[in-house]
Amino acid sequence: MSEFLAMGGYAAYVWPTYGATALVMVVLLVVSVRGAKRAEREARALEALSPRRRRKAEKR
């Protein structure tokens, strides 16, 4: 196991790279979720401002 963790002498380069990649993925997830929630709120606000459409059956 210690050989695997040492990564053939390149552990000082490999593990920080994995850590940076994991950090970027988490930040990307958080930014995406926040953006989706904001877009959802904006869509609801715009729908609330627009006049209600009648259904086809009600037009008769």
GROMACS .gro file of N, CA and C in nm:
model
  180
    1MET      N    1   0.083  -0.119   0.000
    1MET     CA    2   0.000   0.000   0.000
    1MET      C    3   0.087   0.125   0.000
    2SER      N    4   0.196   0.121   0.076
    2SER     CA    5   0.282   0.240   0.082
    2SER      C    6   0.348   0.268  -0.052
    3GLU      N    7   0.373   0.163  -0.132
    3GLU     CA    8   0.428   0.185  -0.266
    3GLU      C    9   0.327   0.257  -0.354
    4PHE      N   10   0.201   0.218  -0.340
    4PHE     CA   11   0.097   0.285  -0.418
    4PHE      C   12   0.087   0.432  -0.379
    5LEU      N   13   0.088   0.459  -0.249
    5LEU     CA   14   0.077   0.597  -0.202
    5LEU      C   15   0.200   0.680  -0.240
    6ALA      N   16   0.315   0.615  -0.253
    6ALA     CA   17   0.437   0.686  -0.292
    6ALA      C   18   0.436   0.718  -0.441
    7MET      N   19   0.355   0.648  -0.518
    7MET     CA   20   0.340   0.670  -0.662
    7MET      C   21   0.474   0.669  -0.736
    8GLY      N   22   0.558   0.575  -0.698
    8GLY     CA   23   0.686   0.561  -0.766
    8GLY      C   24   0.776   0.683  -0.751
    9GLY      N   25   0.763   0.753  -0.642
    9GLY     CA   26   0.845   0.871  -0.618
    9GLY      C   27   0.783   1.001  -0.667
   10TYR      N   28   0.666   0.992  -0.729
   10TYR     CA   29   0.600   1.111  -0.783
   10TYR      C   30   0.481   1.156  -0.699
   11ALA      N   31   0.471   1.107  -0.577
   11ALA     CA   32   0.357   1.138  -0.491
   11ALA      C   33   0.343   1.288  -0.466
   12ALA      N   34   0.454   1.359  -0.460
   12ALA     CA   35   0.449   1.504  -0.436
   12ALA      C   36   0.382   1.578  -0.551
   13TYR      N   37   0.376   1.517  -0.668
   13TYR     CA   38   0.310   1.578  -0.784
   13TYR      C   39   0.170   1.520  -0.807
   14VAL      N   40   0.157   1.390  -0.784
   14VAL     CA   41   0.032   1.322  -0.815
   14VAL      C   42  -0.079   1.358  -0.717
   15TRP      N   43  -0.055   1.347  -0.586
   15TRP     CA   44  -0.161   1.368  -0.489
   15TRP      C   45  -0.213   1.512  -0.486
   16PRO      N   46  -0.127   1.613  -0.495
   16PRO     CA   47  -0.182   1.749  -0.503
   16PRO      C   48  -0.266   1.771  -0.629
   17THR      N   49  -0.229   1.703  -0.737
   17THR     CA   50  -0.308   1.713  -0.859
   17THR      C   51  -0.446   1.652  -0.839
   18TYR      N   52  -0.452   1.537  -0.775
   18TYR     CA   53  -0.581   1.476  -0.742
   18TYR      C   54  -0.662   1.569  -0.651
   19GLY      N   55  -0.597   1.627  -0.554
   19GLY     CA   56  -0.665   1.719  -0.462
   19GLY      C   57  -0.719   1.842  -0.534
   20ALA      N   58  -0.638   1.900  -0.622
   20ALA     CA   59  -0.683   2.017  -0.698
   20ALA      C   60  -0.799   1.982  -0.789
   21THR      N   61  -0.793   1.865  -0.851
   21THR     CA   62  -0.902   1.821  -0.939
   21THR      C   63  -1.030   1.802  -0.859
   22ALA      N   64  -1.020   1.739  -0.743
   22ALA     CA   65  -1.138   1.719  -0.658
   22ALA      C   66  -1.196   1.853  -0.615
   23LEU      N   67  -1.110   1.948  -0.580
   23LEU     CA   68  -1.156   2.080  -0.539
   23LEU      C   69  -1.229   2.150  -0.654
   24VAL      N   70  -1.173   2.144  -0.773
   24VAL     CA   71  -1.237   2.206  -0.889
   24VAL      C   72  -1.373   2.142  -0.917
   25MET      N   73  -1.381   2.010  -0.904
   25MET     CA   74  -1.508   1.941  -0.928
   25MET      C   75  -1.614   1.983  -0.827
   26VAL      N   76  -1.576   1.998  -0.701
   26VAL     CA   77  -1.670   2.040  -0.597
   26VAL      C   78  -1.716   2.183  -0.622
   27VAL      N   79  -1.622   2.271  -0.656
   27VAL     CA   80  -1.658   2.410  -0.686
   27VAL      C   81  -1.751   2.416  -0.806
   28LEU      N   82  -1.723   2.339  -0.908
   28LEU     CA   83  -1.808   2.335  -1.027
   28LEU      C   84  -1.948   2.286  -0.992
   29LEU      N   85  -1.959   2.187  -0.907
   29LEU     CA   86  -2.089   2.137  -0.863
   29LEU      C   87  -2.167   2.245  -0.789
   30VAL      N   88  -2.100   2.313  -0.696
   30VAL     CA   89  -2.167   2.418  -0.617
   30VAL      C   90  -2.212   2.531  -0.707
   31VAL      N   91  -2.127   2.576  -0.797
   31VAL     CA   92  -2.163   2.686  -0.888
   31VAL      C   93  -2.279   2.645  -0.978
   32SER      N   94  -2.278   2.523  -1.026
   32SER     CA   95  -2.386   2.475  -1.113
   32SER      C   96  -2.519   2.467  -1.040
   33VAL      N   97  -2.518   2.416  -0.919
   33VAL     CA   98  -2.643   2.405  -0.842
   33VAL      C   99  -2.697   2.544  -0.811
   34ARG      N  100  -2.609   2.636  -0.771
   34ARG     CA  101  -2.655   2.772  -0.742
   34ARG      C  102  -2.711   2.839  -0.867
   35GLY      N  103  -2.646   2.819  -0.980
   35GLY     CA  104  -2.694   2.877  -1.105
   35GLY      C  105  -2.829   2.821  -1.146
   36ALA      N  106  -2.847   2.691  -1.127
   36ALA     CA  107  -2.975   2.629  -1.161
   36ALA      C  108  -3.086   2.681  -1.072
   37LYS      N  109  -3.058   2.698  -0.944
   37LYS     CA  110  -3.159   2.751  -0.852
   37LYS      C  111  -3.194   2.895  -0.888
   38ARG      N  112  -3.092   2.974  -0.922
   38ARG     CA  113  -3.116   3.113  -0.960
   38ARG      C  114  -3.200   3.121  -1.088
   39ALA      N  115  -3.168   3.038  -1.186
   39ALA     CA  116  -3.244   3.036  -1.310
   39ALA      C  117  -3.388   2.993  -1.285
   40GLU      N  118  -3.408   2.899  -1.195
   40GLU     CA  119  -3.542   2.854  -1.161
   40GLU      C  120  -3.623   2.966  -1.096
   41ARG      N  121  -3.559   3.040  -1.005
   41ARG     CA  122  -3.627   3.154  -0.941
   41ARG      C  123  -3.662   3.261  -1.044
   42GLU      N  124  -3.570   3.289  -1.136
   42GLU     CA  125  -3.596   3.389  -1.239
   42GLU      C  126  -3.711   3.346  -1.329
   43ALA      N  127  -3.715   3.218  -1.364
   43ALA     CA  128  -3.822   3.168  -1.450
   43ALA      C  129  -3.957   3.180  -1.379
   44ARG      N  130  -3.961   3.146  -1.250
   44ARG     CA  131  -4.086   3.160  -1.175
   44ARG      C  132  -4.130   3.306  -1.169
   45ALA      N  133  -4.035   3.397  -1.149
   45ALA     CA  134  -4.068   3.539  -1.141
   45ALA      C  135  -4.121   3.589  -1.275
   46LEU      N  136  -4.060   3.547  -1.384
   46LEU     CA  137  -4.107   3.588  -1.516
   46LEU      C  138  -4.245   3.530  -1.547
   47GLU      N  139  -4.268   3.406  -1.506
   47GLU     CA  140  -4.399   3.346  -1.527
   47GLU      C  141  -4.506   3.418  -1.446
   48ALA      N  142  -4.470   3.464  -1.329
   48ALA     CA  143  -4.566   3.536  -1.245
   48ALA      C  144  -4.602   3.671  -1.307
   49LEU      N  145  -4.511   3.731  -1.380
   49LEU     CA  146  -4.537   3.860  -1.443
   49LEU      C  147  -4.615   3.849  -1.572
   50SER      N  148  -4.605   3.737  -1.640
   50SER     CA  149  -4.671   3.723  -1.770
   50SER      C  150  -4.819   3.695  -1.751
   51PRO      N  151  -4.901   3.741  -1.846
   51PRO     CA  152  -5.045   3.713  -1.836
   51PRO      C  153  -5.071   3.563  -1.852
   52ARG      N  154  -5.172   3.517  -1.784
   52ARG     CA  155  -5.206   3.375  -1.791
   52ARG      C  156  -5.261   3.342  -1.929
   53ARG      N  157  -5.220   3.229  -1.981
   53ARG     CA  158  -5.273   3.185  -2.111
   53ARG      C  159  -5.393   3.095  -2.087
   54ARG      N  160  -5.487   3.106  -2.176
   54ARG     CA  161  -5.604   3.020  -2.165
   54ARG      C  162  -5.577   2.889  -2.236
   55ARG      N  163  -5.642   2.786  -2.189
   55ARG     CA  164  -5.628   2.657  -2.254
   55ARG      C  165  -5.709   2.656  -2.382
   56LYS      N  166  -5.677   2.566  -2.474
   56LYS     CA  167  -5.749   2.557  -2.601
   56LYS      C  168  -5.897   2.527  -2.577
   57ALA      N  169  -5.928   2.445  -2.480
   57ALA     CA  170  -6.067   2.408  -2.454
   57ALA      C  171  -6.148   2.527  -2.402
   58GLU      N  172  -6.084   2.622  -2.336
   58GLU     CA  173  -6.154   2.737  -2.281
   58GLU      C  174  -6.181   2.844  -2.386
   59LYS      N  175  -6.121   2.837  -2.503
   59LYS     CA  176  -6.135   2.942  -2.604
   59LYS      C  177  -6.271   2.939  -2.674
   60ARG      N  178  -6.341   2.831  -2.663
   60ARG     CA  179  -6.469   2.818  -2.736
   60ARG      C  180  -6.574   2.909  -2.685
   0.00000   0.00000   0.00000
